[in-house]
Coordinates of C-alpha atoms and ligand atoms in Angstrom, one line a residue:
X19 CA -16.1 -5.8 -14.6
X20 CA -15.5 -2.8 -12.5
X21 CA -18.2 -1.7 -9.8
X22 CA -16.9 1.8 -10.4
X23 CA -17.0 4.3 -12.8
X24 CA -13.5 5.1 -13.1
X25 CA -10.3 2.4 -13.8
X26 CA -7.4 2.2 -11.4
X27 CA -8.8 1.2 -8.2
X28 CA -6.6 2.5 -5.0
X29 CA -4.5 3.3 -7.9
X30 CA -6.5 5.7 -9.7
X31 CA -5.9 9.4 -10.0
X32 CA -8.7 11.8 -9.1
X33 CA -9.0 15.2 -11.3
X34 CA -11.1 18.8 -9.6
X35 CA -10.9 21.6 -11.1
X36 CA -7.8 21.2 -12.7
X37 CA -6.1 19.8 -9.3
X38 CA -5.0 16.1 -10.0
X39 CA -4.5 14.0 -7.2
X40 CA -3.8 10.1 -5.9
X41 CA -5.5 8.0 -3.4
X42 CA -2.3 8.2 -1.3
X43 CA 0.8 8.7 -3.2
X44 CA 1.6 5.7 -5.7
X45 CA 5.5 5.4 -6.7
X46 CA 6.0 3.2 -9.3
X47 CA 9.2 1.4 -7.9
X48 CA 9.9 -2.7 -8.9
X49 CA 12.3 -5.1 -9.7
X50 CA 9.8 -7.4 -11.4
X51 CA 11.5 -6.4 -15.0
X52 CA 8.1 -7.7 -16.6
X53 CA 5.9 -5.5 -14.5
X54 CA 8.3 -2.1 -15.7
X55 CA 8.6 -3.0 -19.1
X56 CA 4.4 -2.9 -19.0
X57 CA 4.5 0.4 -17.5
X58 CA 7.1 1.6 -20.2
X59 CA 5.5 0.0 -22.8
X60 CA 1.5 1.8 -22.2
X61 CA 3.4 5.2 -20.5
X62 CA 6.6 5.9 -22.9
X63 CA 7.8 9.0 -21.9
X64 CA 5.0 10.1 -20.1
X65 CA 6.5 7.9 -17.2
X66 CA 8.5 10.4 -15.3
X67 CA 11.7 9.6 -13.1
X68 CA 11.0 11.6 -9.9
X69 CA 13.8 12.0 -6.6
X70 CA 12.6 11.1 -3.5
X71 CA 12.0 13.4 -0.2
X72 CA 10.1 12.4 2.4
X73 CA 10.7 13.7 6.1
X74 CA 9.2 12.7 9.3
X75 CA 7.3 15.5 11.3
X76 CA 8.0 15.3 15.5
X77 CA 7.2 17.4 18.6
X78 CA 7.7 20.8 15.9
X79 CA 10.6 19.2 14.0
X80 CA 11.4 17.7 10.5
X81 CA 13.2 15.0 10.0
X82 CA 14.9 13.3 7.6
X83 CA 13.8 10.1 6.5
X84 CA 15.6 8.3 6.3
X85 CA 17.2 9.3 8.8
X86 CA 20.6 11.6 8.9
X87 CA 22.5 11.0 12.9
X88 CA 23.7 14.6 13.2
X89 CA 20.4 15.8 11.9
X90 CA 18.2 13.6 14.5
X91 CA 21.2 14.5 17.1
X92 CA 20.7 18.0 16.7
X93 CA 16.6 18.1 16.4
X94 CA 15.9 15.1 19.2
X95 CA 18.1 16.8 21.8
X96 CA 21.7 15.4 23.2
X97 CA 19.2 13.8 26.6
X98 CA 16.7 12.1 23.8
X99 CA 19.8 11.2 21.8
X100 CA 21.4 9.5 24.6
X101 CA 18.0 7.8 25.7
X102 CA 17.7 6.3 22.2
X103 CA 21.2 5.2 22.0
X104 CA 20.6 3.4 25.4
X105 CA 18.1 1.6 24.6
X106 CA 19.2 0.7 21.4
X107 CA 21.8 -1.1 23.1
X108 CA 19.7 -2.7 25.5
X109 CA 17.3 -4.3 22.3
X110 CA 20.6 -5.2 20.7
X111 CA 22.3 -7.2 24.4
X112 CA 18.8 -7.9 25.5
X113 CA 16.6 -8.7 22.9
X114 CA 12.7 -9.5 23.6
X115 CA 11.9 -13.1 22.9
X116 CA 9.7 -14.8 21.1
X117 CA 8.9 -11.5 17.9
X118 CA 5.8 -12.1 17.3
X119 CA 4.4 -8.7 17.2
X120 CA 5.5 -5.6 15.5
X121 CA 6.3 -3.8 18.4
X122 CA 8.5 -6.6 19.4
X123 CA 10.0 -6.8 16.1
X124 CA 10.9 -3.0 15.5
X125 CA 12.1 -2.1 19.1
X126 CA 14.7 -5.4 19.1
X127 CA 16.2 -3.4 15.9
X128 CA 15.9 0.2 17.4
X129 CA 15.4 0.2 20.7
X130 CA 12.4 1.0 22.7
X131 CA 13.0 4.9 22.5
X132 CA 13.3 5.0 18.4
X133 CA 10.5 2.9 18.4
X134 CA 8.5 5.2 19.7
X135 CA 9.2 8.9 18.2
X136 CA 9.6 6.5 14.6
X137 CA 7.1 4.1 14.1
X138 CA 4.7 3.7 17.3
X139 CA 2.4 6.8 16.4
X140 CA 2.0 6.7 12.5
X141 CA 1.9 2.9 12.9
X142 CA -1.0 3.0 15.0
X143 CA -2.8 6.0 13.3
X144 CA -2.3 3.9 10.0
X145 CA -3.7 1.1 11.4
X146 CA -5.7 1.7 14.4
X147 CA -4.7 -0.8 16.8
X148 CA -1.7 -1.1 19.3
X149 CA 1.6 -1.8 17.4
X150 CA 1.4 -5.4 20.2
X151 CA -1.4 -6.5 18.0
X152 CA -0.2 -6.4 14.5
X153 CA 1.8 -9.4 13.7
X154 CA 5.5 -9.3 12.9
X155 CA 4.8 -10.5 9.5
X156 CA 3.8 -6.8 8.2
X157 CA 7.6 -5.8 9.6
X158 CA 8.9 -8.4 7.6
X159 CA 7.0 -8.0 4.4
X160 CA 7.3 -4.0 4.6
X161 CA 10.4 -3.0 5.9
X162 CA 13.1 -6.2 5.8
X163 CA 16.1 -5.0 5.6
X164 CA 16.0 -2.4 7.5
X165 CA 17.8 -2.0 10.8
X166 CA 19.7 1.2 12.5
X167 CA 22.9 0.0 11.0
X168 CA 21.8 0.1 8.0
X169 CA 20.3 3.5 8.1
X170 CA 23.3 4.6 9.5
X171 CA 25.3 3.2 6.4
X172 CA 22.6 4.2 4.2
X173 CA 22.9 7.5 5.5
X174 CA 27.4 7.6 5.2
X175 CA 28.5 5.1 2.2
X176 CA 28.7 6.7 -1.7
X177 CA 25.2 5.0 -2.9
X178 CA 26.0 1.7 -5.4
X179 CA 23.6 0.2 -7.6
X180 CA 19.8 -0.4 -7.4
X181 CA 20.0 -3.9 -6.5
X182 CA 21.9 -2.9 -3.4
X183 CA 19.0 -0.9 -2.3
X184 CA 16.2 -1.3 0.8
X185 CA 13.2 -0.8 -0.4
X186 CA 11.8 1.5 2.3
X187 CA 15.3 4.0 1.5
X188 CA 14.6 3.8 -2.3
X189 CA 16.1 7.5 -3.3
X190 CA 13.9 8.1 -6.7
X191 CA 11.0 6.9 -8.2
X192 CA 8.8 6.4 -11.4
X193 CA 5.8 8.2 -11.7
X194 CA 3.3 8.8 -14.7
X195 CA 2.8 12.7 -15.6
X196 CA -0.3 13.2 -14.7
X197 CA -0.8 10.9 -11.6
X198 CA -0.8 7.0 -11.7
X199 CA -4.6 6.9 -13.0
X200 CA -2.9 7.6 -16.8
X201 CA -1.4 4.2 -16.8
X202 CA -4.9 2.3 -15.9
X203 CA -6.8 5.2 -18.1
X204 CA -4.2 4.5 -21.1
X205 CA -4.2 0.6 -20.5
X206 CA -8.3 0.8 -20.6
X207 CA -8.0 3.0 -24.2
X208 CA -5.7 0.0 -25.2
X209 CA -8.1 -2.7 -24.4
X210 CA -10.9 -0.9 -25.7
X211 CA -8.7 -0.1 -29.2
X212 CA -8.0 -3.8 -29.6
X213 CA -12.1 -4.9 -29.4
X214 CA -11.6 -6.2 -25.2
X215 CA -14.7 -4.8 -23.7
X216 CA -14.2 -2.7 -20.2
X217 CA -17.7 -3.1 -18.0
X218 CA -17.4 0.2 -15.9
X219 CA -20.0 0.4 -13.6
X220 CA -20.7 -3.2 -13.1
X221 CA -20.8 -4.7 -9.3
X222 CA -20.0 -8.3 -9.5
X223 CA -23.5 -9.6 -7.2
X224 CA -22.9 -13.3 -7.4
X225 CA -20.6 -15.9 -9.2
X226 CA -21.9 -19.1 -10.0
X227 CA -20.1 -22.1 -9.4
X228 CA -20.7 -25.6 -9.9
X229 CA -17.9 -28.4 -8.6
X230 CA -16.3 -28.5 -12.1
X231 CA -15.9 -24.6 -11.7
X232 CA -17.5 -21.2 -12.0
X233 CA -20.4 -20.6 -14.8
X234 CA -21.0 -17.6 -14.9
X235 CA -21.3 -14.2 -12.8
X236 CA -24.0 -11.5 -12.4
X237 CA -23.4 -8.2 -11.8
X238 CA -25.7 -5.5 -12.1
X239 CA -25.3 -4.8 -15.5
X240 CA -26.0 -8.0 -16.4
X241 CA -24.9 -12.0 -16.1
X242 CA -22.0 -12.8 -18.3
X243 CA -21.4 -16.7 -18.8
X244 CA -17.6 -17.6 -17.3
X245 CA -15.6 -20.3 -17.9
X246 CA -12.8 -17.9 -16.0
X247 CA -13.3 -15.8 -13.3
X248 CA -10.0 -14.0 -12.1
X249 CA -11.1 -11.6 -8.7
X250 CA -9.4 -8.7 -7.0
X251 CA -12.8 -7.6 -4.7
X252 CA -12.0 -8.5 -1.3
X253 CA -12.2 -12.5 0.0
X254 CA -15.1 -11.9 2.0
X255 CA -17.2 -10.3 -0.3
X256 CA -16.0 -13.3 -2.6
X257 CA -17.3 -15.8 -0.4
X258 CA -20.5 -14.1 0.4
X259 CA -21.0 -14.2 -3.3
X260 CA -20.4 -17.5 -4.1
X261 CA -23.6 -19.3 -5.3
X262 CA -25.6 -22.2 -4.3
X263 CA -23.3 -20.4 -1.0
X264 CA -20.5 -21.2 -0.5
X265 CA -19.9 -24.8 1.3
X266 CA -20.2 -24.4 5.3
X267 CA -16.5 -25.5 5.9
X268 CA -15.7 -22.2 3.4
X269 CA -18.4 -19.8 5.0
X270 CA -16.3 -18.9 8.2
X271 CA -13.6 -17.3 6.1
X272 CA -15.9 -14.4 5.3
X273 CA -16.1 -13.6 8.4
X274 CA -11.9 -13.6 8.8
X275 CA -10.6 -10.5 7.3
X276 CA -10.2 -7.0 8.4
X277 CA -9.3 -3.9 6.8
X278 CA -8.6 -0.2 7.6
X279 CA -10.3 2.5 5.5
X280 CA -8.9 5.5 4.6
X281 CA -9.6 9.2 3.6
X282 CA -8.0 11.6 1.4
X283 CA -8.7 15.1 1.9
X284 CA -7.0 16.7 -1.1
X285 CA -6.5 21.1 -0.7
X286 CA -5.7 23.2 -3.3
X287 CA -4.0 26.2 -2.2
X288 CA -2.9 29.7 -3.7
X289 CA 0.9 28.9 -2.9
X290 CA 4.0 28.2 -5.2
X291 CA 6.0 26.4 -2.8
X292 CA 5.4 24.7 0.3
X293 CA 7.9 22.2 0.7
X294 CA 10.6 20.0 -1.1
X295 CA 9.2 16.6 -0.1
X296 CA 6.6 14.4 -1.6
X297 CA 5.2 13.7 1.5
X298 CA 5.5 14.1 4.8
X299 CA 4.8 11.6 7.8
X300 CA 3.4 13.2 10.8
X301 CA 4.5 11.5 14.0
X302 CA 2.2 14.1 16.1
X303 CA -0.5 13.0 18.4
X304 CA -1.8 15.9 18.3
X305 CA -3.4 16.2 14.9
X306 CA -5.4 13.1 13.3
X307 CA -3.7 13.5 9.8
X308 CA -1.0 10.9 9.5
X309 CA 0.4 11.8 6.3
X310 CA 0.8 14.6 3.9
X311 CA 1.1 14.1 0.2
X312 CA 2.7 17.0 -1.6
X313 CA 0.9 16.4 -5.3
X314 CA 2.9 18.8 -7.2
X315 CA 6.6 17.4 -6.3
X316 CA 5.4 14.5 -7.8
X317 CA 4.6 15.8 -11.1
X318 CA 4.4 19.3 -11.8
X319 CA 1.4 18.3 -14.3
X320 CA -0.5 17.4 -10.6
X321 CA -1.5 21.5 -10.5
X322 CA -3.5 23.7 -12.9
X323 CA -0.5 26.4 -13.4
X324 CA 2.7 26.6 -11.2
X325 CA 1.2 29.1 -8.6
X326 CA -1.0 26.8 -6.8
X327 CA -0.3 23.2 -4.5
X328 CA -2.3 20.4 -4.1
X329 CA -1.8 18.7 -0.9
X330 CA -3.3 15.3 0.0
X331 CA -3.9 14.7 3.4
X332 CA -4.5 11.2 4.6
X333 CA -6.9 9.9 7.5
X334 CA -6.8 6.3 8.7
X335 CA -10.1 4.9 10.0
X336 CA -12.9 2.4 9.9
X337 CA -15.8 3.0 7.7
X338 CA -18.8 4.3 9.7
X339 CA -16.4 6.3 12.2
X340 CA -16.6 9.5 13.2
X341 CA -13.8 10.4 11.1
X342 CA -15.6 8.3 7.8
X343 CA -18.9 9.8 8.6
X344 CA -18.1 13.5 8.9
X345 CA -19.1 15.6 5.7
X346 CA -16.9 16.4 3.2
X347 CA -17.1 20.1 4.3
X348 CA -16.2 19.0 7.8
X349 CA -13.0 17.3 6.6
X350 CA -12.2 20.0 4.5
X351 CA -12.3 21.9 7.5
X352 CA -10.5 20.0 9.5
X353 CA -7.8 19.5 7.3
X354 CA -7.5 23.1 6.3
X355 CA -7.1 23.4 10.5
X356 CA -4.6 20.6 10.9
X357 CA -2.3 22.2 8.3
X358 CA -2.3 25.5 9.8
X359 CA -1.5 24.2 13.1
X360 CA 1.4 21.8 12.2
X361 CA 2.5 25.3 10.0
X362 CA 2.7 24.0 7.1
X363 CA 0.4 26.5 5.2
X364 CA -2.2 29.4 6.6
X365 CA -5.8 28.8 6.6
X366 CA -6.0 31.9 4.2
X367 CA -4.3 30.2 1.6
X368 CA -6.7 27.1 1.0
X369 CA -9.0 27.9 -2.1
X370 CA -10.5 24.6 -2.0
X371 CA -10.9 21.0 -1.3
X372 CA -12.1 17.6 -2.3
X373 CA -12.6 14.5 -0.2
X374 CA -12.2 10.8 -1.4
X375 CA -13.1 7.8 1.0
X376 CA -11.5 4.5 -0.4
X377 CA -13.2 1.4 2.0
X378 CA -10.8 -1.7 2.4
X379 CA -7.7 0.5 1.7
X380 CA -5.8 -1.6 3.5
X381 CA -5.9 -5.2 4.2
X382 CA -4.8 -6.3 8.1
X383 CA -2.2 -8.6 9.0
X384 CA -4.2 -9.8 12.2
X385 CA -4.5 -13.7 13.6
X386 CA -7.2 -14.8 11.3
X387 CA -6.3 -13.5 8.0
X388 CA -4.1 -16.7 7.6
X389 CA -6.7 -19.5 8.4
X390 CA -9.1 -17.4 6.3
X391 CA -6.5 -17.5 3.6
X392 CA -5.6 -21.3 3.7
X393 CA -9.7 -22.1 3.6
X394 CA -10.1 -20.0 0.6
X395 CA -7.0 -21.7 -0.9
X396 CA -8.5 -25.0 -0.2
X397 CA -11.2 -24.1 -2.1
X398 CA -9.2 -23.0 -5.1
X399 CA -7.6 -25.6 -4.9
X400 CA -11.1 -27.9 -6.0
X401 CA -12.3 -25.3 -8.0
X402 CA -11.2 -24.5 -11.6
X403 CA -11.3 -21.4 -13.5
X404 CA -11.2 -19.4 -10.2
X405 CA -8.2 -17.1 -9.6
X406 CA -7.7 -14.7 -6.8
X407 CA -5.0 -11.4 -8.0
X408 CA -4.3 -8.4 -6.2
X409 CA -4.2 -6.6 -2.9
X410 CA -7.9 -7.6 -1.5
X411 CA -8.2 -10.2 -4.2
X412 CA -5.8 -11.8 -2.1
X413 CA -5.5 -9.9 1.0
X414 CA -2.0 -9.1 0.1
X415 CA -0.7 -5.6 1.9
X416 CA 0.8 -5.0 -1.3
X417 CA 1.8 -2.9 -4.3
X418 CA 1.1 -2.3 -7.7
X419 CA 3.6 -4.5 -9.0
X420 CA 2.1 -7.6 -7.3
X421 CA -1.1 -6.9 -8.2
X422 CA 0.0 -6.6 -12.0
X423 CA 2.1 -9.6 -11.9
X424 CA -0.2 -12.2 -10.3
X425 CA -2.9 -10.7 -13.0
X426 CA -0.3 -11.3 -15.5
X427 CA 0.3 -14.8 -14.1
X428 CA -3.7 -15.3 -13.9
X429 CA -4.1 -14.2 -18.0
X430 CA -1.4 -16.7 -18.4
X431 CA -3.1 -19.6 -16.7
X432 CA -6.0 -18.8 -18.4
X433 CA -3.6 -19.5 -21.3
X434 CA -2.8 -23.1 -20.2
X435 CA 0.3 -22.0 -17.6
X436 CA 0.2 -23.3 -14.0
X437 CA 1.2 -20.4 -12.0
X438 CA 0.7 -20.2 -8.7
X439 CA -0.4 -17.0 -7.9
X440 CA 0.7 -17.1 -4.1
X441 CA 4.1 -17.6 -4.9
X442 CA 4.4 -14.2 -6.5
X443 CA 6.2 -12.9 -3.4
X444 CA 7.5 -9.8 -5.5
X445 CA 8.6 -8.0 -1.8
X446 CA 9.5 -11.3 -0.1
X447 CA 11.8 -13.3 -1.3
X448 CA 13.1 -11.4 -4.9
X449 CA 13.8 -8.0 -2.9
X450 CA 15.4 -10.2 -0.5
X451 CA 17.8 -11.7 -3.0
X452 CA 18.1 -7.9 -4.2
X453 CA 18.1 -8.2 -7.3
X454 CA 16.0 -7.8 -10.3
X455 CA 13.6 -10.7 -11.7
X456 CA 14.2 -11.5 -15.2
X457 CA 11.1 -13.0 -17.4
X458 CA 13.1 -16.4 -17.5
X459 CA 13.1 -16.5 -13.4
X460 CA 9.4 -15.9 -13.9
X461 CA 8.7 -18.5 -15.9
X462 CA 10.2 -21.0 -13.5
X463 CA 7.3 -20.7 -11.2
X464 CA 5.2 -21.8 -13.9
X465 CA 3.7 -24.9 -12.8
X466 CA 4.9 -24.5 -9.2
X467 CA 2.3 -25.8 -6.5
X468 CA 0.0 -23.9 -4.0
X469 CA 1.2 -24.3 -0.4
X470 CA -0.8 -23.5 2.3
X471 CA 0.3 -21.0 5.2
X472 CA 0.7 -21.9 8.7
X473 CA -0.8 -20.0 11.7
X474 CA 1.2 -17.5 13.2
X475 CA 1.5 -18.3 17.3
X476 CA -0.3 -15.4 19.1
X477 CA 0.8 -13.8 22.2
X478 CA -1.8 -14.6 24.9
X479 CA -2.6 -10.9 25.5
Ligands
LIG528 C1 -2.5 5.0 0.7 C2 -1.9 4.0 -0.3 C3 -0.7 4.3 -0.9 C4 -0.2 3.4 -1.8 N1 1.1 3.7 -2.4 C5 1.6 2.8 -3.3 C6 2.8 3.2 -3.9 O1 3.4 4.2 -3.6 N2 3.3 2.3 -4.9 C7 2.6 1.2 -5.2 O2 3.0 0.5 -6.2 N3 1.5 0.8 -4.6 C8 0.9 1.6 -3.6 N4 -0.2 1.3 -3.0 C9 -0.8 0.0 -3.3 C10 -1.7 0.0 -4.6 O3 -2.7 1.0 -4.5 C11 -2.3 -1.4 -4.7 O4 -1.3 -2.4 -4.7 C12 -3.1 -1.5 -6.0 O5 -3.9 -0.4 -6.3 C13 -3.9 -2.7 -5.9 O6 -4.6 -3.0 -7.1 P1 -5.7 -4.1 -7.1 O7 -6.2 -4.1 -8.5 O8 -5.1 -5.4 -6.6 O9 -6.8 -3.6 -6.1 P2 -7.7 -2.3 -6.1 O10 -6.9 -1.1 -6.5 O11 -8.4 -2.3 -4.8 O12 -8.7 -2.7 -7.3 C14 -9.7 -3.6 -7.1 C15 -10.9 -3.2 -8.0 O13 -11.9 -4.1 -7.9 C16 -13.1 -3.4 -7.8 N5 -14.1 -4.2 -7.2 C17 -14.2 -4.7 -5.9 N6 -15.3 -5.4 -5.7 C18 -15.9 -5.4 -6.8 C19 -17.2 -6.0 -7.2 N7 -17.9 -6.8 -6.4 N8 -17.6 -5.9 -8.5 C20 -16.8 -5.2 -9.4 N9 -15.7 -4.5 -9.1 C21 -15.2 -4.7 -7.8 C22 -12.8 -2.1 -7.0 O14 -13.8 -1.1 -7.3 C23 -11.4 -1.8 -7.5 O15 -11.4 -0.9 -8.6 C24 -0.8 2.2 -2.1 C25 -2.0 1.9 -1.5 C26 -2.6 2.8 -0.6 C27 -3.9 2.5 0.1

């Protein structure tokens, strides 16, 4: 069942006019070997290895990231590059104690200064709250591994093999021809090929359960009997459609999970070149735009013919904001605007637009998520034949390859296998080991058991 019309999800690709372009920019990048032999396997050659730029925009300068010292010596200024060093040093003699918080966590690797021309701005335009209130868990999760030291080394040592990589520094990329929607689109044609029936259009309304497990659900094309129901819609709209309701000790956690929203505003301009990176992170204040996707240095397939770009440029905010509620005209415009002003591109050479909202984009880390997680669990736990996959599904701030391999794990249980789903920690603990997961290694957490998260200990303020 899909509610939409289109496969893919956050990872479809969107098509205008001949302009292709993603909800974001999706690499495909894992070292689940299972997940990229799938993407082989339904892409072929079609799956594209693609280098890696991205730069950070600051106060009129672009940076390399990651980051190069004599570059960001050169373009911060010797005063800046002394403050930063300074308080580098500091974090590292004095770090800040307990890390609890983001903030906390970045600025006892960096220093207070880096922190701030790096990661504060973006961070918080990403997700709209003080960098205090997100939990150190995202830091962790997202970017483990990576400290000044080792973008220093990064940046000065020959590079060695993939398994010696961090994965925020990865230097090239898969990515499908014509945007990552062919895989999904391609996968779909597969299904359909082989008699498995794709309900586009379908909104799940309500899923039955009784204590022996789920019946059936209803959606509104119809109620389709279910002895299995495996979900990626968000937790909350899970448990608000859980009938009889759900029971009263469950009914709190739909009430327990935030999420940023996000827009793309994609232009299509009358210009062969731009610039060399894929995207761009824009560390400004002064604009609202906190990222720039350049479509066409990700495949060249992403344009109509090689004189034109497609740029996508992303707006973080909550749906029903000004920013969520302005016409697509108005975004157009103000995106057209933003561009010129950060001189990327003139105003005179934007032919076009198209604006895509994607609700519950991103799924926040705050204190709740965790007791809204281990309720949920709970109720798993007594209830058979439902599975939770993905990045809402399981309010996972993830990617595609941990959505794929807990739905993989999720067919298989439906199979007879035991997985548990939530130990498919594809960024945790395998990146960590840095190495690639083998089938065999997968197959040992057959059978493993669910174990519940604990509550992360909130500062006061
Ligand atoms: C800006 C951005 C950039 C990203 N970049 C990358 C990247 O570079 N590489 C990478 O690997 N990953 C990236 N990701 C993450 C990637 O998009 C996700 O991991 C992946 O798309 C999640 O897939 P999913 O199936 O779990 O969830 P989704 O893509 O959210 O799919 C869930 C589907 O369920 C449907 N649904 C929800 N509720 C219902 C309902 N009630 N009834 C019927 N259908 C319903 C939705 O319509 C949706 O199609 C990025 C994400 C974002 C937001």
């Amino acid at each position: 069942m899909e509610q939409d019309t289109v496969v893919g999800g956050i990872s479809r690709t969107v098509s205008h006019n001949g302009y292709l372009f993603d909800i974001g920019g999706h690499r495909f990048y894992t070292k689940v070997s299972l997940v990229e032999q799938i993407w082989r396997e339904v892409l072929g050659d079609d799956l594209l290895t693609r280098p890696r730029l991205s730069r950070i925009y600051y106060k009129g300068n672009f940076l390399n990231y990651p980051l190069l010292p004599g570059e960001a010596l050169r373009k911060l200024g010797v005063l800046e590059s002394t403050r930063c060093g300074l308080s580098f040093l500091k974090a590292r003699l004095l770090p800040i104690r307990p890390e609890n918080d983001l903030e906390t966590w970045i600025t006892n690797r960096f220093g207070s200064r880096l922190f701030e021309i790096f990661f504060k701005t973006y961070t918080e335009k990403v997700w709209g709250m003080s960098c205090k209130e997100i939990g150190a868990d995202w830091a962790a999760q997202r970017i483990k591994g990576l400290s000044l030291s080792a973008l220093l080394l990064n940046a000065i040592r020959p590079k060695r093999g993939k398994s010696d990589e961090i994965k925020t520094l990865i230097p090239e990329f898969l990515y499908p021809r014509r945007g990552p929607g062919m895989m999904w689109e391609r996968l779909h044609q597969i299904l359909e090929d082989a008699g498995t029936r794709v309900v586009l259009g379908a909104r799940v309304q309500s899923i039955e359960w009784v204590p022996e497990g789920v019946v059936a659900v209803e959606t509104t094309a119809g109620r389709f009997d279910a002895g299995h129901v495996i979900s990626s819609m968000p937790i909350q709209q899970l448990v608000r459609a859980l009938r009889p309701a759900a029971p009263e000790w469950l009914a709190p956690a739909a009430r327990m999970f935030r999420y940023r929203d996000f827009v793309t505003v994609a232009l299509f301009l009358d210009a062969r070149h731009l610039f060399s990176d894929n995207w761009i992170y824009v560390h400004d204040p002064g604009v609202s735009v906190g990222r720039i996707q350049n479509f066409k240095n990700w495949s060249p397939e992403m344009v109509p013919d090689d004189s034109k770009s497609c740029l996508g440029l992303e707006y973080f905010c909550q749906e029903g904001d000004p920013l969520w509620a302005a016409s697509d005209d108005e975004l157009i415009a103000l995106a057209t605007r933003e561009l010129a002003q950060l001189r990327l591109a003139p105003e005179s050479a934007v032919l076009g637009g198209a604006v895509v909202r994607m609700p519950k984009a991103y799924p926040v880390y705050d204190d709740q998520y965790k007791s809204g997680l281990s309720l949920i669990r709970q109720f798993l736990h007594q209830t058979p034949g439902l599975q939770l996959v993905g990045r809402n599904g399981m309010h996972r701030y993830n990617n595609q390859d941990h959505s794929m391999l807990t739905g993989v794990f999720a067919a298989r249980n439906v199979m007879g296998a035991h997985y548990d789903l939530w130990e498919a920690n594809v960024d945790e603990e395998y990146l960590e080991e840095g190495r690639v997961v083998t089938e065999a290694e997968l197959r040992k957490l057959d059978a493993t058991q669910p174990a519940v998260p604990s509550r992360r200990v909130m500062p006061e303020n």
